[in-house]
Each structure stands twice: as C-alpha cells, then as structure tokens.
Short mmCIF file of N, CA and C in Angstrom, two decimals:
data_model
loop_
_atom_site.label_atom_id
_atom_site.label_comp_id
_atom_site.label_asym_id
_atom_site.label_seq_id
_atom_site.Cartn_x
_atom_site.Cartn_y
_atom_site.Cartn_z
N UNK A 1 0.91 -0.98 -0.07
CA UNK A 1 0.03 -0.01 0.06
C UNK A 1 1.03 1.29 -0.11
N UNK A 2 0.75 2.00 -1.01
CA UNK A 2 1.33 3.43 -0.91
C UNK A 2 0.48 4.16 -0.10
N UNK A 3 1.58 4.64 0.86
CA UNK A 3 0.95 5.93 1.99
C UNK A 3 1.46 7.01 1.77
N UNK A 4 2.67 7.25 1.02
CA UNK A 4 3.55 8.53 0.88
C UNK A 4 3.16 9.09 -0.51
N UNK A 5 2.85 10.37 -0.36
CA UNK A 5 2.63 11.22 -1.39
C UNK A 5 3.58 11.81 -2.24
N UNK A 6 3.46 12.31 -3.10
CA UNK A 6 4.66 12.75 -3.74
C UNK A 6 4.67 14.24 -3.33
N UNK A 7 6.08 14.50 -3.17
CA UNK A 7 6.24 16.03 -2.71
C UNK A 7 7.35 16.40 -3.46
N UNK A 8 7.51 18.02 -3.64
CA UNK A 8 8.55 18.58 -4.49
C UNK A 8 10.07 18.52 -3.40
N UNK A 9 9.84 18.18 -2.31
CA UNK A 9 10.85 18.28 -1.43
C UNK A 9 11.76 17.13 -1.18
N UNK A 10 13.04 17.50 -1.84
CA UNK A 10 14.02 16.40 -1.97
C UNK A 10 14.23 15.92 -3.29
N UNK A 11 13.34 16.48 -4.19
CA UNK A 11 13.22 16.11 -5.49
C UNK A 11 13.46 17.27 -6.13
N UNK A 12 12.46 18.28 -6.56
CA UNK A 12 12.39 19.34 -7.39
C UNK A 12 13.01 20.48 -6.19
N UNK A 13 13.00 20.59 -5.12
CA UNK A 13 13.48 21.44 -3.77
C UNK A 13 14.67 20.48 -3.00
N UNK A 14 15.83 20.82 -2.86
CA UNK A 14 16.65 19.99 -2.55
C UNK A 14 17.53 20.98 -1.37
N UNK A 15 17.85 20.30 -0.38
CA UNK A 15 18.39 20.91 0.80
C UNK A 15 19.31 22.04 0.23
N UNK A 16 20.20 21.90 -0.90
CA UNK A 16 20.84 22.86 -1.23
C UNK A 16 20.47 24.03 -2.03
N UNK A 17 19.07 23.75 -2.64
CA UNK A 17 18.37 24.79 -2.95
C UNK A 17 17.74 25.59 -1.92
N UNK A 18 17.12 25.00 -0.81
CA UNK A 18 16.82 25.74 0.62
C UNK A 18 18.15 26.44 0.94
N UNK A 19 19.10 25.88 1.06
CA UNK A 19 20.18 26.68 1.43
C UNK A 19 20.78 27.84 0.68
N UNK A 20 20.60 28.05 -0.44
CA UNK A 20 20.86 29.19 -1.44
C UNK A 20 19.61 30.11 -1.31
N UNK A 21 18.53 29.72 -1.50
CA UNK A 21 17.21 30.55 -0.89
C UNK A 21 17.37 31.28 0.13
N UNK A 22 17.82 30.52 1.32
CA UNK A 22 17.74 31.12 2.82
C UNK A 22 19.07 32.24 2.73
N UNK A 23 20.25 31.82 2.36
CA UNK A 23 21.14 32.75 2.55
C UNK A 23 21.04 34.10 1.63
N UNK A 24 20.11 33.68 0.74
CA UNK A 24 19.71 35.00 0.01
C UNK A 24 18.95 36.00 0.46
N UNK A 25 17.62 35.42 1.58
CA UNK A 25 17.07 36.33 2.10
C UNK A 25 17.73 37.07 3.19
N UNK A 26 17.42 38.21 3.51
CA UNK A 26 18.06 39.08 4.99
C UNK A 26 16.78 39.40 5.42
N UNK A 27 16.92 39.19 6.95
CA UNK A 27 15.72 39.46 7.92
C UNK A 27 14.93 38.30 8.35
N UNK A 28 14.44 38.06 9.56
CA UNK A 28 13.82 37.04 9.92
C UNK A 28 12.19 37.10 9.12
N UNK A 29 11.91 38.14 8.80
CA UNK A 29 10.55 38.17 8.03
C UNK A 29 10.45 37.61 6.69
N UNK A 30 11.64 38.01 5.85
CA UNK A 30 11.61 37.23 4.67
C UNK A 30 11.59 35.51 4.95
N UNK A 31 12.46 35.37 5.87
CA UNK A 31 12.67 34.05 6.23
C UNK A 31 11.63 33.51 6.38
N UNK A 32 10.99 34.08 7.07
CA UNK A 32 9.44 33.36 7.85
C UNK A 32 8.50 33.57 6.61
N UNK A 33 8.37 34.66 5.83
CA UNK A 33 7.40 34.32 4.74
C UNK A 33 7.72 33.12 3.78
N UNK A 34 9.16 32.83 3.52
CA UNK A 34 9.74 31.82 2.64
C UNK A 34 9.21 30.66 2.93
N UNK A 35 9.51 30.51 4.47
CA UNK A 35 8.77 29.04 5.42
C UNK A 35 7.46 29.20 5.06
N UNK A 36 6.56 29.95 5.12
CA UNK A 36 5.13 29.87 4.96
C UNK A 36 4.83 29.18 3.56
N UNK A 37 5.56 29.69 2.53
CA UNK A 37 5.78 29.35 1.03
C UNK A 37 5.94 28.06 0.69
N UNK A 38 6.82 27.69 1.19
CA UNK A 38 7.31 26.09 1.46
C UNK A 38 6.20 25.37 2.28
N UNK A 39 5.68 25.65 3.05
CA UNK A 39 4.74 25.16 3.89
C UNK A 39 3.42 24.86 2.76
N UNK A 40 3.10 25.82 2.14
CA UNK A 40 1.90 25.53 1.37
C UNK A 40 2.41 24.65 0.03
N UNK A 41 3.53 24.45 -0.20
CA UNK A 41 4.02 23.25 -1.11
C UNK A 41 4.08 21.95 -0.51
N UNK A 42 4.02 21.92 0.66
CA UNK A 42 3.89 20.45 1.44
C UNK A 42 2.53 20.03 0.81
N UNK A 43 2.33 18.98 0.68
CA UNK A 43 1.50 17.87 0.13
C UNK A 43 0.76 17.95 1.47
N UNK A 44 -0.48 18.07 1.58
CA UNK A 44 -1.60 17.71 2.74
C UNK A 44 -1.57 16.24 3.11
N UNK A 45 -1.45 16.17 4.24
CA UNK A 45 -1.71 14.37 4.48
C UNK A 45 -3.06 14.05 4.45
N UNK A 46 -3.66 13.18 4.21
CA UNK A 46 -5.08 12.60 3.93
C UNK A 46 -5.59 12.51 5.29
N UNK A 47 -6.56 13.14 5.80
CA UNK A 47 -7.06 13.19 7.24
C UNK A 47 -7.42 11.33 7.61
N UNK A 48 -7.61 10.58 6.80
CA UNK A 48 -7.91 9.31 7.22
C UNK A 48 -6.77 8.56 7.82
N UNK A 49 -5.24 9.04 7.48
CA UNK A 49 -3.77 8.77 7.74
C UNK A 49 -3.73 9.34 9.27
N UNK A 50 -4.40 10.79 9.46
CA UNK A 50 -3.89 11.25 10.73
C UNK A 50 -4.15 10.50 11.93
N UNK A 51 -3.67 10.02 12.56
CA UNK A 51 -4.04 9.39 14.07
C UNK A 51 -3.05 9.87 15.02
N UNK A 52 -3.20 9.41 16.43
CA UNK A 52 -2.28 9.36 17.48
C UNK A 52 -1.11 8.58 17.19
N UNK A 53 -1.34 7.39 16.41
CA UNK A 53 -0.17 6.44 16.37
C UNK A 53 1.01 7.11 15.72
N UNK A 54 0.58 8.05 14.70
CA UNK A 54 1.69 8.48 13.79
C UNK A 54 2.14 9.87 14.21
N UNK A 55 1.44 10.38 15.31
CA UNK A 55 1.79 11.89 15.80
C UNK A 55 3.31 11.65 16.33
N UNK A 56 4.05 12.96 16.15
CA UNK A 56 5.28 12.79 16.84
C UNK A 56 5.39 13.47 18.05
N UNK A 57 5.71 12.93 19.01
CA UNK A 57 5.85 13.29 20.58
C UNK A 57 7.11 14.40 20.83
N UNK A 58 7.19 15.23 21.77
CA UNK A 58 7.77 16.43 21.57
C UNK A 58 7.32 17.59 20.74
N UNK A 59 7.07 17.77 20.32
CA UNK A 59 6.00 18.80 19.06
C UNK A 59 5.18 19.84 19.90
N UNK A 60 5.47 20.99 19.94
CA UNK A 60 4.23 21.74 20.54
C UNK A 60 3.04 21.85 19.62
N UNK A 61 3.08 21.75 18.35
CA UNK A 61 1.82 21.57 17.33
C UNK A 61 1.63 20.31 17.31
N UNK A 62 0.68 19.96 16.65
CA UNK A 62 0.34 18.34 16.13
C UNK A 62 1.25 18.05 15.04
N UNK A 63 2.04 17.21 14.91
CA UNK A 63 2.66 16.72 13.62
C UNK A 63 2.53 15.28 13.53
N UNK A 64 2.24 14.98 12.19
CA UNK A 64 2.02 13.42 11.90
C UNK A 64 3.05 12.97 10.87
N UNK A 65 3.78 11.82 11.26
CA UNK A 65 4.65 11.67 10.15
C UNK A 65 4.59 10.09 9.77
N UNK A 66 4.81 9.74 8.73
CA UNK A 66 4.72 8.33 7.91
C UNK A 66 5.90 7.87 7.01
N UNK A 67 6.30 6.93 7.24
CA UNK A 67 7.56 6.74 6.34
C UNK A 67 7.45 5.39 5.51
N UNK A 68 7.81 5.44 4.33
CA UNK A 68 7.94 4.10 3.48
C UNK A 68 8.78 4.15 2.64
N UNK A 69 9.74 2.50 2.97
CA UNK A 69 10.80 2.17 2.11
C UNK A 69 10.80 1.70 0.77
N UNK A 70 11.30 2.11 -0.24
CA UNK A 70 10.94 1.67 -1.45
C UNK A 70 12.67 1.69 -2.12
N UNK A 71 13.07 0.52 -2.56
CA UNK A 71 14.23 0.16 -3.33
C UNK A 71 15.52 0.87 -2.39
N UNK A 72 15.33 0.51 -1.07
CA UNK A 72 16.28 1.23 -0.02
C UNK A 72 16.47 2.42 0.03
N UNK A 73 15.30 3.28 -0.48
CA UNK A 73 15.30 4.90 -0.18
C UNK A 73 14.22 4.84 0.46
N UNK A 74 14.00 6.11 1.50
CA UNK A 74 12.84 6.20 2.43
C UNK A 74 12.15 7.21 1.72
N UNK A 75 10.88 7.45 1.90
CA UNK A 75 10.00 8.48 1.49
C UNK A 75 9.10 8.67 2.55
N UNK A 76 8.63 10.00 2.48
CA UNK A 76 8.10 10.50 3.85
C UNK A 76 6.57 11.29 3.46
N UNK A 77 5.70 11.32 4.36
CA UNK A 77 4.66 12.15 4.36
C UNK A 77 4.48 12.64 5.66
N UNK A 78 4.52 14.12 6.00
CA UNK A 78 4.44 14.69 7.10
C UNK A 78 3.23 15.80 6.74
N UNK A 79 2.75 16.07 8.05
CA UNK A 79 1.97 17.14 7.96
C UNK A 79 1.76 18.02 9.54
N UNK A 80 1.20 19.24 9.52
CA UNK A 80 1.18 19.70 10.78
C UNK A 80 -0.22 20.73 10.91
N UNK A 81 -0.59 21.19 11.82
CA UNK A 81 -1.92 21.78 11.96
C UNK A 81 -1.17 23.19 12.13
N UNK A 82 0.22 23.58 12.08
CA UNK A 82 0.92 24.78 12.42
C UNK A 82 1.55 25.25 10.81
N UNK A 83 1.19 26.16 10.46
CA UNK A 83 1.57 26.80 8.91
C UNK A 83 3.02 26.93 9.17
N UNK A 84 3.95 27.36 10.12
CA UNK A 84 5.51 27.41 10.15
C UNK A 84 5.62 26.19 10.30
N UNK A 85 5.29 25.31 10.90
CA UNK A 85 5.55 23.74 11.05
C UNK A 85 5.90 23.28 10.21
N UNK A 86 4.60 23.14 8.89
CA UNK A 86 4.53 23.02 7.69
C UNK A 86 5.92 23.11 6.65
N UNK A 87 6.10 24.66 6.87
CA UNK A 87 7.43 24.94 6.12
C UNK A 87 8.88 24.40 6.66
N UNK A 88 8.84 24.25 8.10
CA UNK A 88 10.28 23.55 8.68
C UNK A 88 9.92 22.03 8.13
N UNK A 89 8.96 21.36 8.06
CA UNK A 89 8.74 20.28 7.84
C UNK A 89 9.38 19.96 6.15
N UNK A 90 8.85 21.04 5.41
CA UNK A 90 9.54 20.84 3.96
C UNK A 90 10.95 20.84 3.94
N UNK A 91 11.30 21.80 4.87
CA UNK A 91 13.09 21.74 4.80
C UNK A 91 13.50 20.51 5.57
N UNK A 92 13.16 19.83 6.27
CA UNK A 92 13.65 18.39 6.57
C UNK A 92 13.49 17.45 5.46
N UNK A 93 12.05 17.60 4.85
CA UNK A 93 11.91 16.68 3.76
C UNK A 93 12.93 16.82 2.45
N UNK A 94 13.47 18.07 2.44
CA UNK A 94 14.06 18.24 1.19
C UNK A 94 15.64 17.77 1.78
N UNK A 95 15.80 17.58 3.07
CA UNK A 95 17.23 16.83 3.22
C UNK A 95 17.10 15.49 3.40
N UNK A 96 16.21 14.56 3.58
CA UNK A 96 15.57 13.36 4.05
C UNK A 96 14.93 12.49 2.86
N UNK A 97 14.27 13.35 2.09
CA UNK A 97 13.58 12.46 0.86
C UNK A 97 14.19 11.67 0.23
N UNK A 98 13.64 10.46 -0.14
CA UNK A 98 14.58 9.57 -1.06
C UNK A 98 16.28 9.35 -0.83
N UNK A 99 16.42 9.34 0.60
CA UNK A 99 17.49 9.21 0.94
C UNK A 99 17.85 7.67 1.58
N UNK A 100 18.78 7.04 1.32
CA UNK A 100 19.34 5.80 2.07
C UNK A 100 19.25 6.09 3.77
N UNK A 101 18.99 4.95 4.54
CA UNK A 101 19.11 4.92 5.89
C UNK A 101 20.39 5.60 6.52
N UNK A 102 21.31 5.13 5.53
CA UNK A 102 22.86 5.73 6.21
C UNK A 102 22.60 7.17 6.05
N UNK A 103 22.26 7.95 4.70
CA UNK A 103 22.42 9.20 4.51
C UNK A 103 21.33 9.95 5.67
N UNK A 104 20.24 9.32 6.03
CA UNK A 104 19.43 9.89 7.00
C UNK A 104 20.01 9.90 8.68
N UNK A 105 20.71 8.71 8.77
CA UNK A 105 21.42 8.92 10.22
C UNK A 105 22.31 9.82 10.10
N UNK A 106 23.17 10.06 9.29
CA UNK A 106 24.15 10.98 9.26
C UNK A 106 23.96 12.17 8.98
N UNK A 107 22.72 12.58 9.05
CA UNK A 107 22.33 13.84 8.57
C UNK A 107 22.31 14.81 10.01
N UNK A 108 23.03 15.88 9.70
CA UNK A 108 23.47 16.71 11.03
C UNK A 108 22.49 17.89 10.99
N UNK A 109 21.25 17.88 11.70
CA UNK A 109 20.07 18.70 11.66
C UNK A 109 20.77 19.81 12.17
N UNK A 110 21.79 19.97 13.46
CA UNK A 110 21.93 21.37 14.09
C UNK A 110 23.01 21.98 13.19
N UNK A 111 23.70 21.22 12.32
CA UNK A 111 24.50 22.21 11.32
C UNK A 111 23.64 22.62 10.14
N UNK A 112 22.81 21.76 9.71
CA UNK A 112 21.81 22.25 8.73
C UNK A 112 21.09 23.42 9.22
N UNK A 113 20.49 23.66 9.91
CA UNK A 113 19.70 24.65 10.68
C UNK A 113 20.62 25.87 11.07
N UNK A 114 21.73 25.33 11.70
CA UNK A 114 22.84 26.80 11.73
C UNK A 114 23.13 27.26 10.51
N UNK A 115 23.42 26.31 9.37
CA UNK A 115 23.78 27.18 7.95
C UNK A 115 22.25 27.93 7.50
N UNK A 116 21.44 27.62 7.80
CA UNK A 116 20.20 28.23 7.37
C UNK A 116 19.61 29.56 8.44
N UNK A 117 20.65 29.64 9.54
CA UNK A 117 20.23 30.53 10.49
C UNK A 117 19.06 30.69 10.85
N UNK A 118 18.32 29.48 11.05
CA UNK A 118 16.71 29.52 11.73
C UNK A 118 16.64 29.26 13.26
N UNK A 119 17.35 28.15 13.78
CA UNK A 119 17.06 27.99 15.10
C UNK A 119 16.98 29.26 16.23
N UNK A 120 18.06 29.96 15.90
CA UNK A 120 18.00 31.58 16.90
C UNK A 120 16.82 32.14 16.75
N UNK A 121 16.18 31.91 15.72
CA UNK A 121 14.62 32.75 15.38
C UNK A 121 13.50 32.08 15.93
N UNK A 122 13.55 30.70 16.30
CA UNK A 122 12.47 29.88 16.42
C UNK A 122 12.61 29.71 18.33
N UNK A 123 11.20 29.76 18.83
CA UNK A 123 11.20 29.37 20.06
C UNK A 123 11.62 28.50 20.71
N UNK A 124 12.37 28.00 22.05
CA UNK A 124 13.05 26.67 22.19
C UNK A 124 11.83 25.50 22.19
N UNK A 125 10.67 25.77 22.30
CA UNK A 125 10.00 24.71 21.72
C UNK A 125 9.58 24.26 20.57
N UNK A 126 9.91 25.19 19.66
CA UNK A 126 9.72 25.17 18.25
C UNK A 126 11.10 24.24 17.82
N UNK A 127 12.18 24.69 18.28
CA UNK A 127 13.52 23.99 18.07
C UNK A 127 13.34 22.54 18.46
N UNK A 128 13.08 22.32 19.79
CA UNK A 128 12.75 20.92 20.20
C UNK A 128 12.02 20.00 19.47
N UNK A 129 10.77 21.00 18.93
CA UNK A 129 9.85 20.08 18.01
C UNK A 129 10.65 20.07 16.57
N UNK A 130 11.58 20.39 16.03
CA UNK A 130 12.07 20.14 14.90
C UNK A 130 13.26 19.04 15.27
N UNK A 131 13.50 18.89 16.37
CA UNK A 131 14.68 18.07 16.83
C UNK A 131 13.66 16.74 17.03
N UNK A 132 12.75 16.71 17.37
CA UNK A 132 11.67 15.59 17.35
C UNK A 132 11.57 14.97 16.07
N UNK A 133 11.33 15.86 15.33
CA UNK A 133 10.61 15.00 13.87
C UNK A 133 11.87 14.48 13.21
N UNK A 134 12.94 14.75 13.48
CA UNK A 134 14.20 14.56 12.95
C UNK A 134 14.59 13.01 13.67
N UNK A 135 14.49 13.35 15.19
CA UNK A 135 14.80 12.20 15.60
C UNK A 135 13.69 10.63 15.43
N UNK A 136 12.44 11.17 15.07
CA UNK A 136 11.66 10.42 14.93
C UNK A 136 11.93 9.53 13.32
N UNK A 137 12.39 10.50 12.50
CA UNK A 137 12.54 9.99 11.15
C UNK A 137 13.93 9.22 11.02
N UNK A 138 14.70 9.70 12.17
CA UNK A 138 15.88 8.63 12.06
C UNK A 138 15.52 7.21 13.06
N UNK A 139 14.80 7.21 13.78
CA UNK A 139 14.53 5.94 14.41
C UNK A 139 13.67 5.21 13.54
N UNK A 140 12.68 5.97 12.81
CA UNK A 140 12.08 5.26 11.77
C UNK A 140 12.94 4.37 10.51
N UNK A 141 13.94 4.75 10.29
CA UNK A 141 14.78 4.46 9.34
C UNK A 141 16.12 3.75 9.50
N UNK A 142 16.20 3.49 10.88
CA UNK A 142 17.62 2.74 11.54
C UNK A 142 17.00 1.06 11.22
N UNK A 143 18.28 0.68 10.44
CA UNK A 143 18.21 -0.93 9.98
C UNK A 143 18.50 -1.53 10.84
#
C-alpha cells in the first residue's frame, strides 16, 4: 500500500536549494514568509491517515509523520496543524526525502539549521519540535 504522497521536497526542492534561497534572504520576516510558502507546497496528508499512532511526540503543534521504504530509499509524508511547522517540515523533507538509511542517520540537523540561520529565530519549543521530528525520522529508518 502506498501511503507516501509525491512531494517537491527532496526532488525538485533540495537541501542545497533551501540553503541557497535562505542565504539570499535578509531578515527574519523574509525567511518567515519563505517558510510559509514552502509550507503551502508541502502536500497535505489525508485526514484518514492522521492518527495518534503517527503523531510526533515532543512537538508543540500536532505533527503527523509516515515513512515508507522503496528500493532502499525512504519516502515520507508529514503534516502539521501549524503553518510555520509545515514549512520547517518541508526543509527537513528536502534533506531526507529519497535518501538511504545511512544518509538519513548521518544527517546533521544542528549544522543544517545553523547554516539556514533559523534555530536562533525559533522558540525553544519549536527548536525541540524540529529535533523531535528528525529524531523520529532517524528512528523510523534505522536498519
């Protein structure tokens, strides 16, 4: 059964693309607007898939996350009830979508978000939520 929807993140919008766009933007307001735009590009998860069993613990907002492995690569569907979190999920998906387990496990979330200059602008609970999402992804993809 296919549970993962097609997403532009990881394919048409890569982690490198995200870094280039964010480094070009100046000021938190511009970056915030860009996050909201990316959030709009994140495909919505079907309400029939959203359940407590797939919610990510440790997030201030509700976040649902599913993973599916195909030919050694991982594909994700994720959604949130918060617009800014949807954009942050897109950033994470750009780095993890279609990657192998070892590529995902070695993903340096702190370094990635440091390069994006985002963590300093997020509340501590949002930062912890991002870490919880990445931790859940790494846990799901361990071999």
